[in-house]
Amino acid sequence: MAFILRQSFIYLSISCIVSVLFSCRNDASNINESLVFRYNEHKNIGSLDPAFSKDIADIWATNQLFNGLVQMDDSLHVQPCIAKHWTVSKDALTYSFFLRNDVYFHKDVLFGKDSTRAVTAYDFEYSFNRLLDKKIASPGGWVLNKVDTFKAINDNLFQIKLKQPFPAFLGLLTMKYCSVVPKEIVDFYGTDFRSHPIGTGPFMFKRWEENIKLVFRRNPDYFEKDSSGKSLPYLEAVAITFLPDKQSEFLQFTQGNIDFVSGLDASYKDDILTADGKLRDTYKKTVNMIRGPYLNTEYLAFFMDSNISEIQSESIRKAINYGFDRQKMMVYLRNGVGIPANGGFIPKGLPGYNGKIGFNYQPEKAKELVSKYITESGNKNPEITITTTSNYLSFCEYIQKELQKTGLTVHVDVIPAATLKEAKANGKLDLFRASWVADYPDAENYLSLYYSKNFAPNGPNYTHFKNDLFDEWFEQSFTETNTKQRELLYSKMDSLVMQKAPIVPLFYDEVVRFTRKNVKGLGINPTNLLELKKVKKD
């Protein structure tokens, strides 16, 4: 019966998406069909207002509609956007951004007779004030936590002064929260700006039927050009559907009804990839696979203030780190997608990463460390409990099986994601699975999890790790303006964390993208940002 119901759901889902794709074609009836880029979003987009671009689904959509002062390239280097260039004062506190004068908002009757107007520094002043407005309640207000003041000096000069030096600040400004929006449009729509977005991006909002479809059209007045001087974007439209079933999405992809699938879901991973992460022969002629580092570290975390002696024992914490084969885990459970975490907490792809400071598989050493704990503590039956969610049960069961060979009894407790989130923030779990996806592309973002002034629930230090030398180095990194020296400092901090082993790094995630062969120019980046302005379809 369950199988019949599931098949019926898939049939209805496919019928729905075909209907949506057909209606998207009607939206773009005067467009060359090959110039429409189609993808599916599993989660409904919450808002097209960049001030609320918290989830990846929202960020992907708003990235097509809005621009900020600066932008990040695929190598995580900050590049000009609406700001053509900028200067930083010698004390690293004042940033002066000089704006382009050829950037215009998308056309709208609310702008008056010209239906548009140029972006000025005053628009950024307004947009930043929105982030701080408690009535707006943007989740992105934290981006400006280290900002003292900001103001428009004139139409083309926007100035920001920081409370203290913060080398990662330019990276923060690349977040979609910091996009520019027009005051007169926002004032008119109020909270409905979420579904009536007007920005400056390569695409313009056309139509949105929530949970069904979303359509963007090419912005003919977009200011960026390619290396040969041709106006961007190349595509005429973007059509987004909202099938919640990933198996149905994959079926639509294989049939050519959508152009792109992101990530590797259990429902189709064995169908499309071999055990070692290669495309199966069935798909080689029609599908391209792109993969690269993703700024996400998956790990187990110990609560260092726990009164459980096994958690307090550095020997047990290190035994767990040595006691399982990460490479084998990735092959068996992820078809080779993901990088075994033999380095520290900083993931591969970020400056400061060092692949030699962590732990590798040494089962005999793990046994010795467990025996050492038993001898020193007198506890002949050491045991731990790993708390996880159902999505990561297979990983925890693999680790459980491997660690039991060391003489350590391991239990696995599965709880809902919301319960785990609340419990880890309030110190109710001794050992739990977690992940950290970068809010902004700087290793400081990862190392902040081990700064003693960031103890949860008032900060992201969920382990309650405390080390005076680490704190000293962390604070020193804020004033280090030499990029190479700062990266070296980051690596030293990461190494110190691993020496104390408050965590068990499992793997550094990878971005995996599958596209149809006719899609060209879809790159990949460690923040998993979807950039469509340079995409072409043959």
mmCIF file of N, CA, C and O in Angstrom, residues 431-496:
data_model
loop_
_atom_site.group_PDB
_atom_site.id
_atom_site.type_symbol
_atom_site.label_atom_id
_atom_site.label_comp_id
_atom_site.label_asym_id
_atom_site.label_seq_id
_atom_site.Cartn_x
_atom_site.Cartn_y
_atom_site.Cartn_z
ATOM 1 N N LEU A 431 27.958 14.364 23.706
ATOM 2 C CA LEU A 431 28.633 14.132 22.428
ATOM 3 C C LEU A 431 27.566 14.129 21.338
ATOM 4 O O LEU A 431 26.615 13.351 21.409
ATOM 5 N N PHE A 432 27.726 14.995 20.358
ATOM 6 C CA PHE A 432 26.664 15.137 19.359
ATOM 7 C C PHE A 432 27.248 15.424 17.976
ATOM 8 O O PHE A 432 28.348 15.969 17.846
ATOM 9 N N ARG A 433 26.486 15.029 16.954
ATOM 10 C CA ARG A 433 26.883 15.337 15.589
ATOM 11 C C ARG A 433 26.471 16.764 15.249
ATOM 12 O O ARG A 433 25.409 17.242 15.622
ATOM 13 N N ALA A 434 27.348 17.456 14.517
ATOM 14 C CA ALA A 434 27.072 18.835 14.129
ATOM 15 C C ALA A 434 27.745 19.130 12.804
ATOM 16 O O ALA A 434 28.529 18.322 12.280
ATOM 17 N N SER A 435 27.415 20.282 12.249
ATOM 18 C CA SER A 435 28.096 20.749 11.044
ATOM 19 C C SER A 435 28.195 22.264 11.136
ATOM 20 O O SER A 435 27.390 22.911 11.820
ATOM 21 N N TRP A 436 29.189 22.806 10.460
ATOM 22 C CA TRP A 436 29.336 24.263 10.428
ATOM 23 C C TRP A 436 29.583 24.702 8.994
ATOM 24 O O TRP A 436 30.595 24.405 8.399
ATOM 25 N N VAL A 437 28.572 25.400 8.450
ATOM 26 C CA VAL A 437 28.681 25.966 7.109
ATOM 27 C C VAL A 437 29.062 27.433 7.268
ATOM 28 O O VAL A 437 28.459 28.154 8.070
ATOM 29 N N ALA A 438 30.048 27.881 6.504
ATOM 30 C CA ALA A 438 30.556 29.247 6.658
ATOM 31 C C ALA A 438 29.473 30.292 6.410
ATOM 32 O O ALA A 438 28.750 30.223 5.423
ATOM 33 N N ASP A 439 29.351 31.236 7.336
ATOM 34 C CA ASP A 439 28.502 32.398 7.103
ATOM 35 C C ASP A 439 29.184 33.355 6.139
ATOM 36 O O ASP A 439 28.537 34.040 5.356
ATOM 37 N N TYR A 440 30.497 33.398 6.215
ATOM 38 C CA TYR A 440 31.288 34.226 5.313
ATOM 39 C C TYR A 440 32.635 33.525 5.116
ATOM 40 O O TYR A 440 33.095 32.780 5.994
ATOM 41 N N PRO A 441 33.264 33.711 3.971
ATOM 42 C CA PRO A 441 34.436 32.914 3.611
ATOM 43 C C PRO A 441 35.739 33.391 4.235
ATOM 44 O O PRO A 441 36.630 33.913 3.568
ATOM 45 N N ASP A 442 35.859 33.217 5.549
ATOM 46 C CA ASP A 442 37.101 33.505 6.253
ATOM 47 C C ASP A 442 37.196 32.522 7.414
ATOM 48 O O ASP A 442 36.195 32.229 8.080
ATOM 49 N N ALA A 443 38.410 32.013 7.658
ATOM 50 C CA ALA A 443 38.580 30.991 8.689
ATOM 51 C C ALA A 443 38.222 31.492 10.081
ATOM 52 O O ALA A 443 37.927 30.691 10.976
ATOM 53 N N GLU A 444 38.213 32.793 10.286
ATOM 54 C CA GLU A 444 37.796 33.355 11.573
ATOM 55 C C GLU A 444 36.398 32.866 11.933
ATOM 56 O O GLU A 444 36.081 32.642 13.108
ATOM 57 N N ASN A 445 35.564 32.698 10.912
ATOM 58 C CA ASN A 445 34.193 32.223 11.101
ATOM 59 C C ASN A 445 34.170 30.840 11.766
ATOM 60 O O ASN A 445 33.321 30.546 12.605
ATOM 61 N N TYR A 446 35.124 29.975 11.426
ATOM 62 C CA TYR A 446 35.213 28.640 12.008
ATOM 63 C C TYR A 446 35.853 28.672 13.386
ATOM 64 O O TYR A 446 35.396 28.019 14.328
ATOM 65 N N LEU A 447 36.914 29.453 13.518
ATOM 66 C CA LEU A 447 37.654 29.495 14.777
ATOM 67 C C LEU A 447 36.877 30.180 15.892
ATOM 68 O O LEU A 447 37.152 29.961 17.070
ATOM 69 N N SER A 448 35.872 30.979 15.518
ATOM 70 C CA SER A 448 35.046 31.652 16.532
ATOM 71 C C SER A 448 34.303 30.637 17.399
ATOM 72 O O SER A 448 33.857 30.967 18.494
ATOM 73 N N LEU A 449 34.192 29.381 16.939
ATOM 74 C CA LEU A 449 33.511 28.340 17.701
ATOM 75 C C LEU A 449 34.325 27.869 18.902
ATOM 76 O O LEU A 449 33.834 27.086 19.719
ATOM 77 N N TYR A 450 35.590 28.348 19.004
ATOM 78 C CA TYR A 450 36.454 27.897 20.100
ATOM 79 C C TYR A 450 36.966 29.071 20.937
ATOM 80 O O TYR A 450 37.803 28.879 21.818
ATOM 81 N N TYR A 451 36.425 30.244 20.703
ATOM 82 C CA TYR A 451 36.771 31.436 21.471
ATOM 83 C C TYR A 451 35.937 31.426 22.755
ATOM 84 O O TYR A 451 34.709 31.264 22.706
ATOM 85 N N SER A 452 36.580 31.592 23.896
ATOM 86 C CA SER A 452 35.890 31.389 25.176
ATOM 87 C C SER A 452 34.779 32.403 25.430
ATOM 88 O O SER A 452 33.851 32.127 26.200
ATOM 89 N N LYS A 453 34.841 33.569 24.786
ATOM 90 C CA LYS A 453 33.784 34.561 24.991
ATOM 91 C C LYS A 453 32.543 34.270 24.139
ATOM 92 O O LYS A 453 31.573 35.020 24.195
ATOM 93 N N ASN A 454 32.593 33.175 23.380
ATOM 94 C CA ASN A 454 31.461 32.808 22.517
ATOM 95 C C ASN A 454 30.702 31.590 23.033
ATOM 96 O O ASN A 454 30.030 30.900 22.264
ATOM 97 N N PHE A 455 30.795 31.304 24.331
ATOM 98 C CA PHE A 455 30.097 30.137 24.877
ATOM 99 C C PHE A 455 28.615 30.173 24.505
ATOM 100 O O PHE A 455 27.945 31.196 24.655
ATOM 101 N N ALA A 456 28.107 29.031 24.018
ATOM 102 C CA ALA A 456 26.669 28.892 23.770
ATOM 103 C C ALA A 456 25.959 28.907 25.131
ATOM 104 O O ALA A 456 26.545 28.485 26.132
ATOM 105 N N PRO A 457 24.727 29.410 25.213
ATOM 106 C CA PRO A 457 23.835 29.770 24.102
ATOM 107 C C PRO A 457 24.010 31.201 23.581
ATOM 108 O O PRO A 457 23.273 31.618 22.696
ATOM 109 N N ASN A 458 24.983 31.935 24.114
ATOM 110 C CA ASN A 458 25.163 33.331 23.682
ATOM 111 C C ASN A 458 26.140 33.481 22.524
ATOM 112 O O ASN A 458 26.447 34.588 22.106
ATOM 113 N N GLY A 459 26.644 32.369 22.025
ATOM 114 C CA GLY A 459 27.564 32.375 20.896
ATOM 115 C C GLY A 459 27.677 30.974 20.332
ATOM 116 O O GLY A 459 27.007 30.045 20.814
ATOM 117 N N PRO A 460 28.534 30.777 19.323
ATOM 118 C CA PRO A 460 28.603 29.473 18.643
ATOM 119 C C PRO A 460 29.566 28.463 19.261
ATOM 120 O O PRO A 460 29.798 27.416 18.671
ATOM 121 N N ASN A 461 30.147 28.762 20.440
ATOM 122 C CA ASN A 461 31.069 27.816 21.064
ATOM 123 C C ASN A 461 30.269 26.745 21.805
ATOM 124 O O ASN A 461 30.089 26.795 23.022
ATOM 125 N N TYR A 462 29.781 25.747 21.054
ATOM 126 C CA TYR A 462 28.918 24.704 21.610
ATOM 127 C C TYR A 462 29.690 23.710 22.466
ATOM 128 O O TYR A 462 29.107 23.026 23.308
ATOM 129 N N THR A 463 30.998 23.599 22.264
ATOM 130 C CA THR A 463 31.807 22.644 23.042
ATOM 131 C C THR A 463 32.226 23.223 24.391
ATOM 132 O O THR A 463 32.638 22.482 25.272
ATOM 133 N N HIS A 464 32.134 24.546 24.551
ATOM 134 C CA HIS A 464 32.653 25.258 25.730
ATOM 135 C C HIS A 464 34.164 25.029 25.880
ATOM 136 O O HIS A 464 34.691 24.946 26.995
ATOM 137 N N PHE A 465 34.838 24.927 24.742
ATOM 138 C CA PHE A 465 36.296 24.841 24.731
ATOM 139 C C PHE A 465 36.869 26.165 25.221
ATOM 140 O O PHE A 465 36.437 27.238 24.808
ATOM 141 N N LYS A 466 37.885 26.084 26.106
ATOM 142 C CA LYS A 466 38.523 27.298 26.616
ATOM 143 C C LYS A 466 40.022 27.090 26.706
ATOM 144 O O LYS A 466 40.490 26.116 27.315
ATOM 145 N N ASN A 467 40.778 27.990 26.078
ATOM 146 C CA ASN A 467 42.228 27.928 26.118
ATOM 147 C C ASN A 467 42.765 29.351 26.002
ATOM 148 O O ASN A 467 42.468 30.057 25.045
ATOM 149 N N ASP A 468 43.549 29.769 26.986
ATOM 150 C CA ASP A 468 44.019 31.156 27.039
ATOM 151 C C ASP A 468 44.890 31.518 25.837
ATOM 152 O O ASP A 468 44.781 32.624 25.288
ATOM 153 N N LEU A 469 45.757 30.594 25.399
ATOM 154 C CA LEU A 469 46.625 30.873 24.260
ATOM 155 C C LEU A 469 45.804 31.023 22.984
ATOM 156 O O LEU A 469 46.059 31.915 22.164
ATOM 157 N N PHE A 470 44.797 30.153 22.845
ATOM 158 C CA PHE A 470 43.914 30.270 21.686
ATOM 159 C C PHE A 470 43.238 31.638 21.669
ATOM 160 O O PHE A 470 43.184 32.311 20.628
ATOM 161 N N ASP A 471 42.694 32.049 22.799
ATOM 162 C CA ASP A 471 42.021 33.344 22.888
ATOM 163 C C ASP A 471 42.962 34.485 22.515
ATOM 164 O O ASP A 471 42.570 35.429 21.816
ATOM 165 N N GLU A 472 44.191 34.388 22.971
ATOM 166 C CA GLU A 472 45.187 35.429 22.663
ATOM 167 C C GLU A 472 45.441 35.506 21.161
ATOM 168 O O GLU A 472 45.464 36.590 20.580
ATOM 169 N N TRP A 473 45.615 34.355 20.529
ATOM 170 C CA TRP A 473 45.855 34.328 19.085
ATOM 171 C C TRP A 473 44.630 34.799 18.305
ATOM 172 O O TRP A 473 44.746 35.494 17.299
ATOM 173 N N PHE A 474 43.451 34.398 18.773
ATOM 174 C CA PHE A 474 42.210 34.775 18.097
ATOM 175 C C PHE A 474 42.061 36.297 18.080
ATOM 176 O O PHE A 474 41.728 36.891 17.044
ATOM 177 N N GLU A 475 42.315 36.923 19.205
ATOM 178 C CA GLU A 475 42.218 38.385 19.282
ATOM 179 C C GLU A 475 43.312 39.062 18.464
ATOM 180 O O GLU A 475 43.096 40.109 17.860
ATOM 181 N N GLN A 476 44.485 38.447 18.419
ATOM 182 C CA GLN A 476 45.597 38.983 17.629
ATOM 183 C C GLN A 476 45.262 38.971 16.139
ATOM 184 O O GLN A 476 45.684 39.860 15.387
ATOM 185 N N SER A 477 44.476 37.979 15.692
ATOM 186 C CA SER A 477 44.162 37.846 14.262
ATOM 187 C C SER A 477 43.371 39.045 13.732
ATOM 188 O O SER A 477 43.425 39.351 12.548
ATOM 189 N N PHE A 478 42.638 39.726 14.607
ATOM 190 C CA PHE A 478 41.849 40.879 14.173
ATOM 191 C C PHE A 478 42.726 42.051 13.736
ATOM 192 O O PHE A 478 42.328 42.860 12.906
ATOM 193 N N THR A 479 43.896 42.156 14.317
ATOM 194 C CA THR A 479 44.767 43.293 14.016
ATOM 195 C C THR A 479 45.874 42.933 13.028
ATOM 196 O O THR A 479 46.663 43.796 12.657
ATOM 197 N N GLU A 480 45.916 41.665 12.614
ATOM 198 C CA GLU A 480 46.941 41.237 11.660
ATOM 199 C C GLU A 480 46.471 41.541 10.236
ATOM 200 O O GLU A 480 45.573 40.887 9.709
ATOM 201 N N THR A 481 47.072 42.553 9.623
ATOM 202 C CA THR A 481 46.640 42.967 8.286
ATOM 203 C C THR A 481 47.379 42.239 7.170
ATOM 204 O O THR A 481 46.947 42.266 6.029
ATOM 205 N N ASN A 482 48.500 41.584 7.503
ATOM 206 C CA ASN A 482 49.234 40.813 6.497
ATOM 207 C C ASN A 482 48.499 39.495 6.263
ATOM 208 O O ASN A 482 48.347 38.676 7.174
ATOM 209 N N THR A 483 48.010 39.301 5.042
ATOM 210 C CA THR A 483 47.169 38.142 4.732
ATOM 211 C C THR A 483 47.859 36.818 5.049
ATOM 212 O O THR A 483 47.271 35.919 5.671
ATOM 213 N N LYS A 484 49.112 36.663 4.651
ATOM 214 C CA LYS A 484 49.839 35.412 4.865
ATOM 215 C C LYS A 484 50.070 35.150 6.347
ATOM 216 O O LYS A 484 49.957 34.010 6.811
ATOM 217 N N GLN A 485 50.406 36.205 7.089
ATOM 218 C CA GLN A 485 50.620 36.036 8.527
ATOM 219 C C GLN A 485 49.333 35.646 9.231
ATOM 220 O O GLN A 485 49.329 34.842 10.162
ATOM 221 N N ARG A 486 48.212 36.226 8.770
ATOM 222 C CA ARG A 486 46.928 35.897 9.374
ATOM 223 C C ARG A 486 46.554 34.440 9.089
ATOM 224 O O ARG A 486 46.043 33.736 9.967
ATOM 225 N N GLU A 487 46.818 33.973 7.876
ATOM 226 C CA GLU A 487 46.540 32.583 7.540
ATOM 227 C C GLU A 487 47.369 31.634 8.400
ATOM 228 O O GLU A 487 46.886 30.588 8.846
ATOM 229 N N LEU A 488 48.634 32.004 8.654
ATOM 230 C CA LEU A 488 49.507 31.195 9.500
ATOM 231 C C LEU A 488 48.968 31.142 10.924
ATOM 232 O O LEU A 488 48.973 30.086 11.577
ATOM 233 N N LEU A 489 48.461 32.270 11.397
ATOM 234 C CA LEU A 489 47.874 32.344 12.724
ATOM 235 C C LEU A 489 46.624 31.464 12.812
ATOM 236 O O LEU A 489 46.404 30.758 13.807
ATOM 237 N N TYR A 490 45.812 31.498 11.762
ATOM 238 C CA TYR A 490 44.623 30.649 11.717
ATOM 239 C C TYR A 490 45.001 29.171 11.830
ATOM 240 O O TYR A 490 44.379 28.402 12.568
ATOM 241 N N SER A 491 46.031 28.778 11.096
ATOM 242 C CA SER A 491 46.467 27.382 11.104
ATOM 243 C C SER A 491 46.988 26.978 12.478
ATOM 244 O O SER A 491 46.742 25.856 12.952
ATOM 245 N N LYS A 492 47.706 27.881 13.152
ATOM 246 C CA LYS A 492 48.211 27.599 14.505
ATOM 247 C C LYS A 492 47.048 27.407 15.482
ATOM 248 O O LYS A 492 47.080 26.505 16.326
ATOM 249 N N MET A 493 46.027 28.246 15.364
ATOM 250 C CA MET A 493 44.861 28.108 16.244
ATOM 251 C C MET A 493 44.153 26.778 16.004
ATOM 252 O O MET A 493 43.759 26.081 16.951
ATOM 253 N N ASP A 494 44.000 26.427 14.744
ATOM 254 C CA ASP A 494 43.328 25.178 14.391
ATOM 255 C C ASP A 494 44.109 23.983 14.930
ATOM 256 O O ASP A 494 43.538 23.019 15.450
ATOM 257 N N SER A 495 45.433 24.049 14.834
ATOM 258 C CA SER A 495 46.286 22.977 15.330
ATOM 259 C C SER A 495 46.160 22.825 16.843
ATOM 260 O O SER A 495 46.107 21.711 17.376
ATOM 261 N N LEU A 496 46.071 23.969 17.543
ATOM 262 C CA LEU A 496 45.920 23.933 18.993
ATOM 263 C C LEU A 496 44.602 23.266 19.400
ATOM 264 O O LEU A 496 44.556 22.470 20.349
#
